[in-house]
Coordinates of C-alpha atoms and ligand atoms in Angstrom, one line a residue:
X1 CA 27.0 -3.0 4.1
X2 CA 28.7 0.2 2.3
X3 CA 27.2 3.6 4.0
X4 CA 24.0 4.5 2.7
X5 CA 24.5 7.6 0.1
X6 CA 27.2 5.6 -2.1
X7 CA 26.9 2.9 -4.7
X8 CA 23.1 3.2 -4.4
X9 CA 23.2 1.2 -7.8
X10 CA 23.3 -2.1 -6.9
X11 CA 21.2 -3.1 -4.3
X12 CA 17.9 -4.4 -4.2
X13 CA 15.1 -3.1 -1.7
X14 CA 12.5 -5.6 -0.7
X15 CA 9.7 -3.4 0.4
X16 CA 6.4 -5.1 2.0
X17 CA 2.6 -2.8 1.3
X18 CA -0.5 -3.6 2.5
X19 CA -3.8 -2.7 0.7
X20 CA -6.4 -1.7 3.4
X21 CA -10.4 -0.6 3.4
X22 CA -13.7 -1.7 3.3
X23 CA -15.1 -4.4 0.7
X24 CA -16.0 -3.6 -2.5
X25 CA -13.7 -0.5 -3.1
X26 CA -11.3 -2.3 -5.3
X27 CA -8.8 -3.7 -3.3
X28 CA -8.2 -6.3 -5.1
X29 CA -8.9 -5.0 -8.6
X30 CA -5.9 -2.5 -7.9
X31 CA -3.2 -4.7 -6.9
X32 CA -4.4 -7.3 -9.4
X33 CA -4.5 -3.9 -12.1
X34 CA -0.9 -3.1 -10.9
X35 CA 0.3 -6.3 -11.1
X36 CA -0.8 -8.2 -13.9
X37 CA -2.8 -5.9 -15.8
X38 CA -6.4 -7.5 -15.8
X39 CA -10.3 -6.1 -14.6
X40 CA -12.1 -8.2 -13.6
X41 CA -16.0 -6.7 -13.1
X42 CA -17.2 -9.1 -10.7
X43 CA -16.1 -9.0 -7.0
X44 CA -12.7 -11.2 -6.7
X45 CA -13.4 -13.8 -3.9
X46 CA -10.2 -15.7 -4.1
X47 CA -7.1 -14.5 -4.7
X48 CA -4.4 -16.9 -5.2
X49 CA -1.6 -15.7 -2.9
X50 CA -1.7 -13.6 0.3
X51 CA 0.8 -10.8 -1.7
X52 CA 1.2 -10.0 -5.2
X53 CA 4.6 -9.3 -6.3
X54 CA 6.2 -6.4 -8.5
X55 CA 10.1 -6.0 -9.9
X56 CA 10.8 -2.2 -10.4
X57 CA 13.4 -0.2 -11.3
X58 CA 13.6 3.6 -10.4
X59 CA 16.8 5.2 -11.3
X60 CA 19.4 2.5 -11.1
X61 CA 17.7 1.1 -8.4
X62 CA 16.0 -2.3 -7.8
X63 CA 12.7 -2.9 -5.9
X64 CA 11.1 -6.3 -5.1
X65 CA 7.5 -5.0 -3.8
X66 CA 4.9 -7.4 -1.7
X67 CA 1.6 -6.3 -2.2
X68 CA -0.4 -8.3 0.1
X69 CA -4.2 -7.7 -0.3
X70 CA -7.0 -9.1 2.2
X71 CA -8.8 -12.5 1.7
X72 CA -11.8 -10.8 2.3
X73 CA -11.4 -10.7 6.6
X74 CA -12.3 -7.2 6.5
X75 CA -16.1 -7.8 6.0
X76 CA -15.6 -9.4 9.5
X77 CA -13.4 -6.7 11.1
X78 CA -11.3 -9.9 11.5
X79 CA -7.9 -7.9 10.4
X80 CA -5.6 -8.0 12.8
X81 CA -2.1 -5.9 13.3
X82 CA -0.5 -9.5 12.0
X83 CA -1.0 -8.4 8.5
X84 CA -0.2 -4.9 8.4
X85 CA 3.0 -5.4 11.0
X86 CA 6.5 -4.8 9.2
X87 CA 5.0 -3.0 6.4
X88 CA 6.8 -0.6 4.7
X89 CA 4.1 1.1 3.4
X90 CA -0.3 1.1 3.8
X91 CA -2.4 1.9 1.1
X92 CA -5.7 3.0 2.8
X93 CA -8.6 2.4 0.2
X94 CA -12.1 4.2 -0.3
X95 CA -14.7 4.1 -2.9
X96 CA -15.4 7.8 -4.3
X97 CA -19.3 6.3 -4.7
X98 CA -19.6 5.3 -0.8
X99 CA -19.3 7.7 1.8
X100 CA -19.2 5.1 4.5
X101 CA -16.1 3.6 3.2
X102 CA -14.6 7.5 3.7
X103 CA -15.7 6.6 7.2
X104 CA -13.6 3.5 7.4
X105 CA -10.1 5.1 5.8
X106 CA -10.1 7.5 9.1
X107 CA -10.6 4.3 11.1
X108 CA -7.6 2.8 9.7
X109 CA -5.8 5.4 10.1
X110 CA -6.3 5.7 13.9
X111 CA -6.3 2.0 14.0
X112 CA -2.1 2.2 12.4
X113 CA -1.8 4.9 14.4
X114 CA -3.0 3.0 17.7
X115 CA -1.0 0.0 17.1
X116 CA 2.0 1.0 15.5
X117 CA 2.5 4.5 17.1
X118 CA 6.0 6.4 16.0
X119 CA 6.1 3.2 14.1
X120 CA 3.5 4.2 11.2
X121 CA 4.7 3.2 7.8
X122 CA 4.2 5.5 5.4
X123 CA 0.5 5.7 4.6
X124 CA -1.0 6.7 1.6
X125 CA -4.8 7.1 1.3
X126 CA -6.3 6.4 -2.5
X127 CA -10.3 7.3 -3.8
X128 CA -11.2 4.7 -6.2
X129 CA -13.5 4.4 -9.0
X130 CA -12.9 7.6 -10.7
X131 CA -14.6 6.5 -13.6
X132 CA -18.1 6.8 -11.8
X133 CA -17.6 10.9 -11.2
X134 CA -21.0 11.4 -11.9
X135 CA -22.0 9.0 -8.7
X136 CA -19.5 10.8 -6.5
X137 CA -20.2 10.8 -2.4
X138 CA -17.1 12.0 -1.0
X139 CA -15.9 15.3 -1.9
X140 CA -12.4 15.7 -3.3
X141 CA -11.6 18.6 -1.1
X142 CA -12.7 16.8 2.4
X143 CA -10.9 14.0 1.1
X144 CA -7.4 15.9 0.0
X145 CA -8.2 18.1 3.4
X146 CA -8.1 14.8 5.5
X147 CA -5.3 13.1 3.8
X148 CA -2.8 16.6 4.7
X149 CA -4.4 16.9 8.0
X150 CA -2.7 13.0 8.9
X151 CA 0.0 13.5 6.8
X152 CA -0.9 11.3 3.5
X153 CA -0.5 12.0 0.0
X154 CA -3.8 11.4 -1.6
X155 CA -4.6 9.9 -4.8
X156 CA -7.6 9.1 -7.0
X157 CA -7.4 5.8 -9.2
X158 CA -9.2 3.9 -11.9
X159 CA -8.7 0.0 -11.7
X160 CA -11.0 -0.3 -14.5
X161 CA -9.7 2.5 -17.0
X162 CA -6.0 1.8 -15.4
X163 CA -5.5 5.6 -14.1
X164 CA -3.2 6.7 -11.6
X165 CA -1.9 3.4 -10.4
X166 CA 1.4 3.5 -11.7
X167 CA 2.1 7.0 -10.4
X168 CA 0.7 6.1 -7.2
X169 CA 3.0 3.0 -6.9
X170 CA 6.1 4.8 -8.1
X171 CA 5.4 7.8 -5.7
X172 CA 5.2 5.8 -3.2
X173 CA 8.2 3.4 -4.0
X174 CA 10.4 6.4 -3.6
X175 CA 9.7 7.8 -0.6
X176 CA 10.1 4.1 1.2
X177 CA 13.5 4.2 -1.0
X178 CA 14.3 7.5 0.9
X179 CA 13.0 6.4 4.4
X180 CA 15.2 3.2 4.0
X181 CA 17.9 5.0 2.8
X182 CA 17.6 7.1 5.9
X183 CA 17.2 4.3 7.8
X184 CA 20.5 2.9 6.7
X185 CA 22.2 5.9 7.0
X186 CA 21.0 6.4 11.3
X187 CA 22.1 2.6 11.3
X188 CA 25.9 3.9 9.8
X189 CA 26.1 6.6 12.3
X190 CA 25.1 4.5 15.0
X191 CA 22.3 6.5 16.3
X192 CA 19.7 4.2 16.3
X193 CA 20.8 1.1 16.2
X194 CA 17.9 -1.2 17.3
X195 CA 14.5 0.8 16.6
X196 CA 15.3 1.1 12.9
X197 CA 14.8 -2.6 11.7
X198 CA 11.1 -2.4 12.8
X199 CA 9.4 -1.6 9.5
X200 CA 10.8 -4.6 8.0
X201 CA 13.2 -3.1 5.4
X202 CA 15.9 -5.5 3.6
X203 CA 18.1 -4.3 1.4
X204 CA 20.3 -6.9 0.1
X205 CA 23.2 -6.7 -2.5
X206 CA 22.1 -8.2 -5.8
X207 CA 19.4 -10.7 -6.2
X208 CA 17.8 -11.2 -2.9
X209 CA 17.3 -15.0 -2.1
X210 CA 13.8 -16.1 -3.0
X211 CA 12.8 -16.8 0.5
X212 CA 13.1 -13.0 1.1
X213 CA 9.3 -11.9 1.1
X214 CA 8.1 -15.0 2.0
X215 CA 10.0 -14.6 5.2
X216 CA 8.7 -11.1 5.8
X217 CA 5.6 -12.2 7.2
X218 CA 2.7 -14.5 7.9
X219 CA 1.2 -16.4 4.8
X220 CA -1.0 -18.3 6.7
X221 CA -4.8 -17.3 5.8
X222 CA -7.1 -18.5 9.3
Ligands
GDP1 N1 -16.3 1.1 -11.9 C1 -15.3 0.6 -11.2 N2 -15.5 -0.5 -10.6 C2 -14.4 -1.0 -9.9 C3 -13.2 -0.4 -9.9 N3 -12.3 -1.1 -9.1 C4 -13.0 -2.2 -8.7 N4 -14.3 -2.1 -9.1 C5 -15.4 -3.1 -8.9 O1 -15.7 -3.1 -7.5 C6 -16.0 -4.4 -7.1 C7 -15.2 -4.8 -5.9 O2 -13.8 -4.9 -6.3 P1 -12.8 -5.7 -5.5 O3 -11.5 -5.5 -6.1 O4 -13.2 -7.1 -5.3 O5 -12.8 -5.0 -4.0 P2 -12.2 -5.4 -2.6 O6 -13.2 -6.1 -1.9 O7 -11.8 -4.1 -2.0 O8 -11.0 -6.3 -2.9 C8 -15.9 -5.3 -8.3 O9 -17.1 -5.5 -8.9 C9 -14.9 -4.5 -9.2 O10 -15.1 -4.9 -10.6 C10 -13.0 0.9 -10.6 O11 -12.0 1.5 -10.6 N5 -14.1 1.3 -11.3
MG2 MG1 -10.6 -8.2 -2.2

């Protein structure tokens, strides 16, 4: 493949993101927000596939995005590195009403940190539920303070009023397109030629064959 820098245009980035956090804070709502547009007020039990998928196009370039979302293991601390392994990217979700799910974003971080070590994906950390200010728990300033102090961006998001989701998506999309880009340009200059492939980045000319994200990881649910 051509040298990253030039003819950026035509290739297709397959990028895998995990949604992580306690229950309840609207894992599931987002991705299914993000992805197909719908709320749903009750507490989605079930979702239909381990990952979600999204087609984008930022500036002439093509991204296939795998949002895989939790089948509910995390009420049983039952989420092992197996589903957050070769991900590109780690959304780290807390609900601005419940301080203890604050609590479990800075476990997940040293968890990712722990098991992936220089590894880490790039990690994002998101307060949901915007829409109940007026029940707030966790201060914006400790969280924004936390996120910079671990090196996240930090957003806050409304899967029921759709706010911030897009951006937060798009932010994020391009700064995996620059860290794959980097990637492929250490690969060119032959400087690290076996520790880049770790986070799982494909890029492929074109369309990518349909086996592409299936093959990027596990589907089997235990
Ligand atoms: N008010 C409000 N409720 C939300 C929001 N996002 C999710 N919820 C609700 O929070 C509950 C848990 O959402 P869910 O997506 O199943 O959480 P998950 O366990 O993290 O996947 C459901 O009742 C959702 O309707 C939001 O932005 N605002
Ligand atoms: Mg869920």
């Amino acid at each position: 493949m051509a040298a990253g820098g030039a003819g950026v245009g035509n290739k297709t980035y397959s990028f895998k993101v995990v949604l992580l956090g306690e229950g309840c804070v609207g894992k599931t709502s987002l991705v299914l927000r993000y992805c197909e547009n719908k709320f749903n007020d009750k507490h989605i039990t079930t979702l239909q596939a381990s990952f979600l998928t999204k087609k984008l196009n930022i500036g002439g370039k093509r991204v296939n995005l795998a949002i895989w979302d939790t089948a509910g293991q995390e009420r049983f601390h039952a989420l092992g590195p197996i589903y957050y392994r070769d991900s590109n990217g780690a959304i780290l979700v807390y609900d601005i009403t419940d301080e203890d799910s604050f609590q479990k974003v800075k476990n997940w971080v040293k968890e990712l940190r722990k098991m992936l070590g220089n590894e880490i994906c790039l990690c994002i950390i998101i307060g949901n539920k915007i829409d109940l200010e007026k029940e707030r728990h966790v201060s914006v300033q400790d969280a924004e303070g936390y996120a910079e102090s671990v090196g996240a961006k930090h957003y806050h998001t409304s899967a029921k009023l759709n706010k911030g989701i897009e951006e937060l998506f798009l932010d994020l999309c391009k700064r995996m397109i620059e860290t794959a880009q980097a990637d492929e340009r250490a690969k060119g200059n032959g400087s690290s030629q076996s520790g880049t492939g770790r986070r799982g980045v494909q890029i492929v000319d074109d369309e990518p064959p349909n086996a592409a994200a299936a093959g990027g990881g596990c589907c089997s649910s235990g």
